[in-house]
Amino acid sequence: MYGPFIATEQLVQSSRSRGSMTESETEDLGVRIRAYRNMRQMTVRGLAAEATASASFISQLERGQTSASIGMLRRIAGALGITVADLFNEQDEVGHRVLRRAERPELPTQPSTRKYLISQRPLQNLEVYAGELDPGASTGDEPYTHGDSQEIFLIVRGQVTLWLGPADSAAPHVLAAGDSVEYRTSVPHRVVNDGDETAEVLWTISPPTPA
């Protein structure tokens, strides 16, 4: 989905071997940095602080008036929640982007379950995950927590049981297609598919929680 970092580093190194990036490359880089910054609703000063740079440097970089080292690009990309490759991948639209089902990034998870990131980088005000749980599968043996955000859990297909609360006192909620539950991510939670068909679910979290 995202261009390999090595290709980006080779691009920058190639540009350096010529003495500098071309005017067009510098302008394109600045445009993408500004677009990602606006997408994250960050100010120039905010990005500068996160990337350990001056606001004037970021401003000049966005206007294509200066270039940046690989180290600086790494810090800028990290502050924007993307990779350096994203800054150079012109095939990725910054803004309205279509994500095909077959192209969903898959996350490591429990056996017989699949979890996909739906909200695309950089994460802004919310994160959305789609999940598939085969019959008998669960999100794990123990309830888990992540940060303290608002989370909405929606059943798209099938039936599951959502356990809320500590393991020794968790309350079960049997949910069918179309049902949803809202809770804080700081509340321990666990999902089990007790049905006889694969269940499809959605998690919507706002604001995004630490990984």
PDB file of C-alpha atoms in Angstrom:
ATOM      1  CA  MET A   1       0.000   0.000   0.000  1.00  0.00           C
ATOM      2  CA  TYR A   2       2.849   2.373   0.817  1.00  0.00           C
ATOM      3  CA  GLY A   3       6.084   2.780  -1.165  1.00  0.00           C
ATOM      4  CA  PRO A   4       9.161   1.067   0.327  1.00  0.00           C
ATOM      5  CA  PHE A   5      11.412   3.247   2.422  1.00  0.00           C
ATOM      6  CA  ILE A   6      14.537   2.041   0.632  1.00  0.00           C
ATOM      7  CA  ALA A   7      13.239   3.457  -2.633  1.00  0.00           C
ATOM      8  CA  THR A   8      12.703   6.801  -0.931  1.00  0.00           C
ATOM      9  CA  GLU A   9      16.185   6.835   0.540  1.00  0.00           C
ATOM     10  CA  GLN A  10      17.616   5.988  -2.870  1.00  0.00           C
ATOM     11  CA  LEU A  11      15.609   8.862  -4.352  1.00  0.00           C
ATOM     12  CA  VAL A  12      16.982  11.343  -1.838  1.00  0.00           C
ATOM     13  CA  GLN A  13      20.518   9.988  -2.173  1.00  0.00           C
ATOM     14  CA  SER A  14      20.200  10.223  -5.964  1.00  0.00           C
ATOM     15  CA  SER A  15      19.060  13.806  -5.604  1.00  0.00           C
ATOM     16  CA  ARG A  16      22.045  14.554  -3.409  1.00  0.00           C
ATOM     17  CA  SER A  17      24.412  13.006  -5.923  1.00  0.00           C
ATOM     18  CA  ARG A  18      23.128  15.596  -8.395  1.00  0.00           C
ATOM     19  CA  GLY A  19      23.878  18.265  -5.808  1.00  0.00           C
ATOM     20  CA  SER A  20      20.292  18.845  -4.729  1.00  0.00           C
ATOM     21  CA  MET A  21      16.714  17.860  -5.437  1.00  0.00           C
ATOM     22  CA  THR A  22      15.233  19.368  -8.560  1.00  0.00           C
ATOM     23  CA  GLU A  23      12.981  22.385  -8.173  1.00  0.00           C
ATOM     24  CA  SER A  24       9.976  20.247  -9.115  1.00  0.00           C
ATOM     25  CA  GLU A  25      10.873  17.521  -6.551  1.00  0.00           C
ATOM     26  CA  THR A  26      11.338  20.138  -3.826  1.00  0.00           C
ATOM     27  CA  GLU A  27       8.011  21.812  -4.612  1.00  0.00           C
ATOM     28  CA  ASP A  28       6.156  18.463  -4.715  1.00  0.00           C
ATOM     29  CA  LEU A  29       7.648  17.462  -1.367  1.00  0.00           C
ATOM     30  CA  GLY A  30       6.565  20.748   0.192  1.00  0.00           C
ATOM     31  CA  VAL A  31       3.037  20.391  -1.158  1.00  0.00           C
ATOM     32  CA  ARG A  32       2.674  16.887   0.323  1.00  0.00           C
ATOM     33  CA  ILE A  33       4.065  17.931   3.707  1.00  0.00           C
ATOM     34  CA  ARG A  34       1.594  20.832   3.866  1.00  0.00           C
ATOM     35  CA  ALA A  35      -1.279  18.576   2.775  1.00  0.00           C
ATOM     36  CA  TYR A  36      -0.505  15.970   5.435  1.00  0.00           C
ATOM     37  CA  ARG A  37      -0.066  18.706   8.067  1.00  0.00           C
ATOM     38  CA  ASN A  38      -3.456  20.196   7.204  1.00  0.00           C
ATOM     39  CA  MET A  39      -4.973  16.719   7.228  1.00  0.00           C
ATOM     40  CA  ARG A  40      -3.695  16.284  10.777  1.00  0.00           C
ATOM     41  CA  GLN A  41      -4.991  19.775  11.653  1.00  0.00           C
ATOM     42  CA  MET A  42      -1.507  20.764  12.796  1.00  0.00           C
ATOM     43  CA  THR A  43      -0.079  24.267  12.656  1.00  0.00           C
ATOM     44  CA  VAL A  44       3.344  24.995  11.209  1.00  0.00           C
ATOM     45  CA  ARG A  45       4.589  25.654  14.738  1.00  0.00           C
ATOM     46  CA  GLY A  46       3.039  22.422  15.964  1.00  0.00           C
ATOM     47  CA  LEU A  47       4.758  20.354  13.281  1.00  0.00           C
ATOM     48  CA  ALA A  48       8.022  22.183  13.896  1.00  0.00           C
ATOM     49  CA  ALA A  49       7.872  21.409  17.606  1.00  0.00           C
ATOM     50  CA  GLU A  50       7.123  17.718  17.006  1.00  0.00           C
ATOM     51  CA  ALA A  51       9.910  17.423  14.417  1.00  0.00           C
ATOM     52  CA  THR A  52      12.433  19.433  16.467  1.00  0.00           C
ATOM     53  CA  ALA A  53      12.775  22.078  13.778  1.00  0.00           C
ATOM     54  CA  SER A  54      12.094  25.783  13.479  1.00  0.00           C
ATOM     55  CA  ALA A  55       8.760  27.054  12.231  1.00  0.00           C
ATOM     56  CA  SER A  56      10.535  29.143   9.591  1.00  0.00           C
ATOM     57  CA  PHE A  57      12.290  26.045   8.248  1.00  0.00           C
ATOM     58  CA  ILE A  58       9.019  24.091   7.980  1.00  0.00           C
ATOM     59  CA  SER A  59       7.387  27.082   6.276  1.00  0.00           C
ATOM     60  CA  GLN A  60      10.218  27.338   3.746  1.00  0.00           C
ATOM     61  CA  LEU A  61      10.142  23.566   3.177  1.00  0.00           C
ATOM     62  CA  GLU A  62       6.409  23.621   2.453  1.00  0.00           C
ATOM     63  CA  ARG A  63       6.906  26.452  -0.044  1.00  0.00           C
ATOM     64  CA  GLY A  64       9.658  24.522  -1.832  1.00  0.00           C
ATOM     65  CA  GLN A  65      12.292  27.072  -0.860  1.00  0.00           C
ATOM     66  CA  THR A  66      14.616  24.652   0.911  1.00  0.00           C
ATOM     67  CA  SER A  67      15.378  20.927   1.138  1.00  0.00           C
ATOM     68  CA  ALA A  68      15.704  18.573   4.108  1.00  0.00           C
ATOM     69  CA  SER A  69      18.034  15.772   5.166  1.00  0.00           C
ATOM     70  CA  ILE A  70      16.888  12.174   5.528  1.00  0.00           C
ATOM     71  CA  GLY A  71      17.048  12.591   9.301  1.00  0.00           C
ATOM     72  CA  MET A  72      14.822  15.662   9.201  1.00  0.00           C
ATOM     73  CA  LEU A  73      12.375  13.958   6.823  1.00  0.00           C
ATOM     74  CA  ARG A  74      12.165  11.022   9.229  1.00  0.00           C
ATOM     75  CA  ARG A  75      11.288  13.371  12.084  1.00  0.00           C
ATOM     76  CA  ILE A  76       8.705  15.228   9.997  1.00  0.00           C
ATOM     77  CA  ALA A  77       7.126  11.985   8.799  1.00  0.00           C
ATOM     78  CA  GLY A  78       7.050  10.638  12.352  1.00  0.00           C
ATOM     79  CA  ALA A  79       5.351  13.807  13.589  1.00  0.00           C
ATOM     80  CA  LEU A  80       2.742  13.429  10.826  1.00  0.00           C
ATOM     81  CA  GLY A  81       2.137   9.760  11.619  1.00  0.00           C
ATOM     82  CA  ILE A  82       3.358   8.553   8.214  1.00  0.00           C
ATOM     83  CA  THR A  83       6.542   7.143   6.659  1.00  0.00           C
ATOM     84  CA  VAL A  84       9.168   8.992   4.661  1.00  0.00           C
ATOM     85  CA  ALA A  85       8.027   6.960   1.661  1.00  0.00           C
ATOM     86  CA  ASP A  86       4.540   8.478   1.975  1.00  0.00           C
ATOM     87  CA  LEU A  87       6.046  11.920   1.419  1.00  0.00           C
ATOM     88  CA  PHE A  88       7.315  10.816  -1.992  1.00  0.00           C
ATOM     89  CA  ASN A  89       4.596   8.382  -3.067  1.00  0.00           C
ATOM     90  CA  GLU A  90       2.596  10.412  -5.555  1.00  0.00           C
ATOM     91  CA  GLN A  91       0.247   7.479  -6.156  1.00  0.00           C
ATOM     92  CA  ASP A  92      -1.295   8.050  -2.703  1.00  0.00           C
ATOM     93  CA  GLU A  93      -3.830  10.855  -2.723  1.00  0.00           C
ATOM     94  CA  VAL A  94      -3.677  13.149   0.290  1.00  0.00           C
ATOM     95  CA  GLY A  95      -7.290  13.672   1.307  1.00  0.00           C
ATOM     96  CA  HIS A  96     -10.142  11.620  -0.145  1.00  0.00           C
ATOM     97  CA  ARG A  97      -8.794   8.103  -0.630  1.00  0.00           C
ATOM     98  CA  VAL A  98     -10.578   4.917  -1.619  1.00  0.00           C
ATOM     99  CA  LEU A  99      -9.562   1.763   0.252  1.00  0.00           C
ATOM    100  CA  ARG A 100     -10.582  -1.447  -1.490  1.00  0.00           C
ATOM    101  CA  ARG A 101     -11.485  -4.408   0.696  1.00  0.00           C
ATOM    102  CA  ALA A 102      -8.663  -6.480  -0.791  1.00  0.00           C
ATOM    103  CA  GLU A 103      -6.149  -3.718   0.012  1.00  0.00           C
ATOM    104  CA  ARG A 104      -6.965  -3.328   3.722  1.00  0.00           C
ATOM    105  CA  PRO A 105      -3.788  -3.423   5.862  1.00  0.00           C
ATOM    106  CA  GLU A 106      -4.033  -6.535   8.068  1.00  0.00           C
ATOM    107  CA  LEU A 107      -2.826  -6.403  11.663  1.00  0.00           C
ATOM    108  CA  PRO A 108      -1.378  -9.321  13.646  1.00  0.00           C
ATOM    109  CA  THR A 109      -4.037 -10.802  15.891  1.00  0.00           C
ATOM    110  CA  GLN A 110      -5.310 -13.977  17.562  1.00  0.00           C
ATOM    111  CA  PRO A 111      -5.675 -17.310  15.693  1.00  0.00           C
ATOM    112  CA  SER A 112      -8.836 -17.625  13.573  1.00  0.00           C
ATOM    113  CA  THR A 113      -9.372 -13.872  13.710  1.00  0.00           C
ATOM    114  CA  ARG A 114      -8.482 -11.133  11.253  1.00  0.00           C
ATOM    115  CA  LYS A 115      -8.263  -7.413  11.957  1.00  0.00           C
ATOM    116  CA  TYR A 116      -7.877  -4.657   9.381  1.00  0.00           C
ATOM    117  CA  LEU A 117      -7.147  -0.946   9.662  1.00  0.00           C
ATOM    118  CA  ILE A 118      -9.843   1.011   7.809  1.00  0.00           C
ATOM    119  CA  SER A 119      -8.926   4.587   8.721  1.00  0.00           C
ATOM    120  CA  GLN A 120      -5.877   5.485   6.659  1.00  0.00           C
ATOM    121  CA  ARG A 121      -2.690   7.143   7.788  1.00  0.00           C
ATOM    122  CA  PRO A 122      -2.143   9.627   9.160  1.00  0.00           C
ATOM    123  CA  LEU A 123      -4.772   8.947  11.836  1.00  0.00           C
ATOM    124  CA  GLN A 124      -6.648  12.122  12.703  1.00  0.00           C
ATOM    125  CA  ASN A 125      -9.704  12.264  14.940  1.00  0.00           C
ATOM    126  CA  LEU A 126     -10.645   8.600  14.947  1.00  0.00           C
ATOM    127  CA  GLU A 127      -9.460   5.116  14.016  1.00  0.00           C
ATOM    128  CA  VAL A 128     -11.632   2.392  12.536  1.00  0.00           C
ATOM    129  CA  TYR A 129     -10.926  -1.337  12.439  1.00  0.00           C
ATOM    130  CA  ALA A 130     -12.815  -4.140  10.719  1.00  0.00           C
ATOM    131  CA  GLY A 131     -12.627  -7.588  12.279  1.00  0.00           C
ATOM    132  CA  GLU A 132     -13.520 -11.124  11.312  1.00  0.00           C
ATOM    133  CA  LEU A 133     -13.860 -13.865  13.938  1.00  0.00           C
ATOM    134  CA  ASP A 134     -14.334 -17.481  12.901  1.00  0.00           C
ATOM    135  CA  PRO A 135     -16.679 -19.678  15.001  1.00  0.00           C
ATOM    136  CA  GLY A 136     -15.132 -20.231  18.443  1.00  0.00           C
ATOM    137  CA  ALA A 137     -12.516 -17.474  17.981  1.00  0.00           C
ATOM    138  CA  SER A 138     -11.953 -14.520  20.312  1.00  0.00           C
ATOM    139  CA  THR A 139      -9.801 -11.419  20.716  1.00  0.00           C
ATOM    140  CA  GLY A 140      -7.833 -13.250  23.420  1.00  0.00           C
ATOM    141  CA  ASP A 141      -8.156 -15.161  26.660  1.00  0.00           C
ATOM    142  CA  GLU A 142      -8.066 -11.987  28.765  1.00  0.00           C
ATOM    143  CA  PRO A 143      -9.891  -8.643  28.429  1.00  0.00           C
ATOM    144  CA  TYR A 144      -7.672  -5.796  27.195  1.00  0.00           C
ATOM    145  CA  THR A 145      -7.590  -1.996  27.404  1.00  0.00           C
ATOM    146  CA  HIS A 146      -5.969   0.765  25.324  1.00  0.00           C
ATOM    147  CA  GLY A 147      -5.922   4.388  26.424  1.00  0.00           C
ATOM    148  CA  ASP A 148      -9.113   6.126  27.543  1.00  0.00           C
ATOM    149  CA  SER A 149     -11.060   7.000  24.392  1.00  0.00           C
ATOM    150  CA  GLN A 150     -14.633   6.580  23.221  1.00  0.00           C
ATOM    151  CA  GLU A 151     -15.168   3.271  21.396  1.00  0.00           C
ATOM    152  CA  ILE A 152     -18.204   2.031  19.458  1.00  0.00           C
ATOM    153  CA  PHE A 153     -18.359  -1.689  18.694  1.00  0.00           C
ATOM    154  CA  LEU A 154     -20.754  -2.642  15.868  1.00  0.00           C
ATOM    155  CA  ILE A 155     -21.749  -6.087  14.609  1.00  0.00           C
ATOM    156  CA  VAL A 156     -21.955  -6.210  10.806  1.00  0.00           C
ATOM    157  CA  ARG A 157     -22.653  -9.932  10.387  1.00  0.00           C
ATOM    158  CA  GLY A 158     -23.130 -12.901  12.701  1.00  0.00           C
ATOM    159  CA  GLN A 159     -23.394 -12.921  16.479  1.00  0.00           C
ATOM    160  CA  VAL A 160     -20.759 -12.385  19.180  1.00  0.00           C
ATOM    161  CA  THR A 161     -20.517 -11.908  22.920  1.00  0.00           C
ATOM    162  CA  LEU A 162     -18.770  -8.777  24.169  1.00  0.00           C
ATOM    163  CA  TRP A 163     -17.450  -9.036  27.728  1.00  0.00           C
ATOM    164  CA  LEU A 164     -17.000  -5.698  29.516  1.00  0.00           C
ATOM    165  CA  GLY A 165     -15.155  -5.264  32.797  1.00  0.00           C
ATOM    166  CA  PRO A 166     -12.353  -7.037  34.677  1.00  0.00           C
ATOM    167  CA  ALA A 167     -11.982 -10.755  34.017  1.00  0.00           C
ATOM    168  CA  ASP A 168     -13.408 -11.740  37.414  1.00  0.00           C
ATOM    169  CA  SER A 169     -16.544  -9.598  37.068  1.00  0.00           C
ATOM    170  CA  ALA A 170     -17.033  -8.980  33.330  1.00  0.00           C
ATOM    171  CA  ALA A 171     -20.600  -8.575  32.091  1.00  0.00           C
ATOM    172  CA  PRO A 172     -21.564 -10.418  28.865  1.00  0.00           C
ATOM    173  CA  HIS A 173     -23.460  -8.674  26.063  1.00  0.00           C
ATOM    174  CA  VAL A 174     -24.803 -10.934  23.320  1.00  0.00           C
ATOM    175  CA  LEU A 175     -24.887  -8.913  20.097  1.00  0.00           C
ATOM    176  CA  ALA A 176     -26.374  -9.715  16.682  1.00  0.00           C
ATOM    177  CA  ALA A 177     -25.982  -8.008  13.299  1.00  0.00           C
ATOM    178  CA  GLY A 178     -26.877  -4.322  13.592  1.00  0.00           C
ATOM    179  CA  ASP A 179     -26.323  -4.182  17.388  1.00  0.00           C
ATOM    180  CA  SER A 180     -23.674  -1.906  18.870  1.00  0.00           C
ATOM    181  CA  VAL A 181     -22.202  -0.990  22.252  1.00  0.00           C
ATOM    182  CA  GLU A 182     -20.403   2.187  23.320  1.00  0.00           C
ATOM    183  CA  TYR A 183     -17.787   2.204  26.101  1.00  0.00           C
ATOM    184  CA  ARG A 184     -14.447   3.685  27.152  1.00  0.00           C
ATOM    185  CA  THR A 185     -11.311   1.928  25.919  1.00  0.00           C
ATOM    186  CA  SER A 186     -10.035   2.002  29.494  1.00  0.00           C
ATOM    187  CA  VAL A 187     -12.749  -0.550  30.381  1.00  0.00           C
ATOM    188  CA  PRO A 188     -11.420  -4.110  29.916  1.00  0.00           C
ATOM    189  CA  HIS A 189     -13.143  -5.750  26.958  1.00  0.00           C
ATOM    190  CA  ARG A 190     -13.053  -9.042  25.092  1.00  0.00           C
ATOM    191  CA  VAL A 191     -14.996 -10.421  22.111  1.00  0.00           C
ATOM    192  CA  VAL A 192     -15.953 -14.075  21.586  1.00  0.00           C
ATOM    193  CA  ASN A 193     -17.732 -15.615  18.611  1.00  0.00           C
ATOM    194  CA  ASP A 194     -19.994 -18.280  20.133  1.00  0.00           C
ATOM    195  CA  GLY A 195     -21.980 -18.627  16.899  1.00  0.00           C
ATOM    196  CA  ASP A 196     -21.648 -21.086  14.038  1.00  0.00           C
ATOM    197  CA  GLU A 197     -20.705 -18.585  11.315  1.00  0.00           C
ATOM    198  CA  THR A 198     -17.878 -16.102  10.797  1.00  0.00           C
ATOM    199  CA  ALA A 199     -18.721 -12.767  12.413  1.00  0.00           C
ATOM    200  CA  GLU A 200     -17.793  -9.382  10.966  1.00  0.00           C
ATOM    201  CA  VAL A 201     -17.427  -6.437  13.343  1.00  0.00           C
ATOM    202  CA  LEU A 202     -16.279  -2.812  13.392  1.00  0.00           C
ATOM    203  CA  TRP A 203     -14.425  -0.888  16.098  1.00  0.00           C
ATOM    204  CA  THR A 204     -14.558   2.929  15.895  1.00  0.00           C
ATOM    205  CA  ILE A 205     -12.334   4.795  18.369  1.00  0.00           C
ATOM    206  CA  SER A 206     -12.039   8.525  19.009  1.00  0.00           C
ATOM    207  CA  PRO A 207      -9.524   9.914  19.554  1.00  0.00           C
ATOM    208  CA  PRO A 208      -6.985   7.314  18.362  1.00  0.00           C
ATOM    209  CA  THR A 209      -5.314   5.473  21.230  1.00  0.00           C
ATOM    210  CA  PRO A 210      -1.629   4.622  21.634  1.00  0.00           C
ATOM    211  CA  ALA A 211      -0.577   1.410  19.918  1.00  0.00           C
TER     212      ALA A 211
END
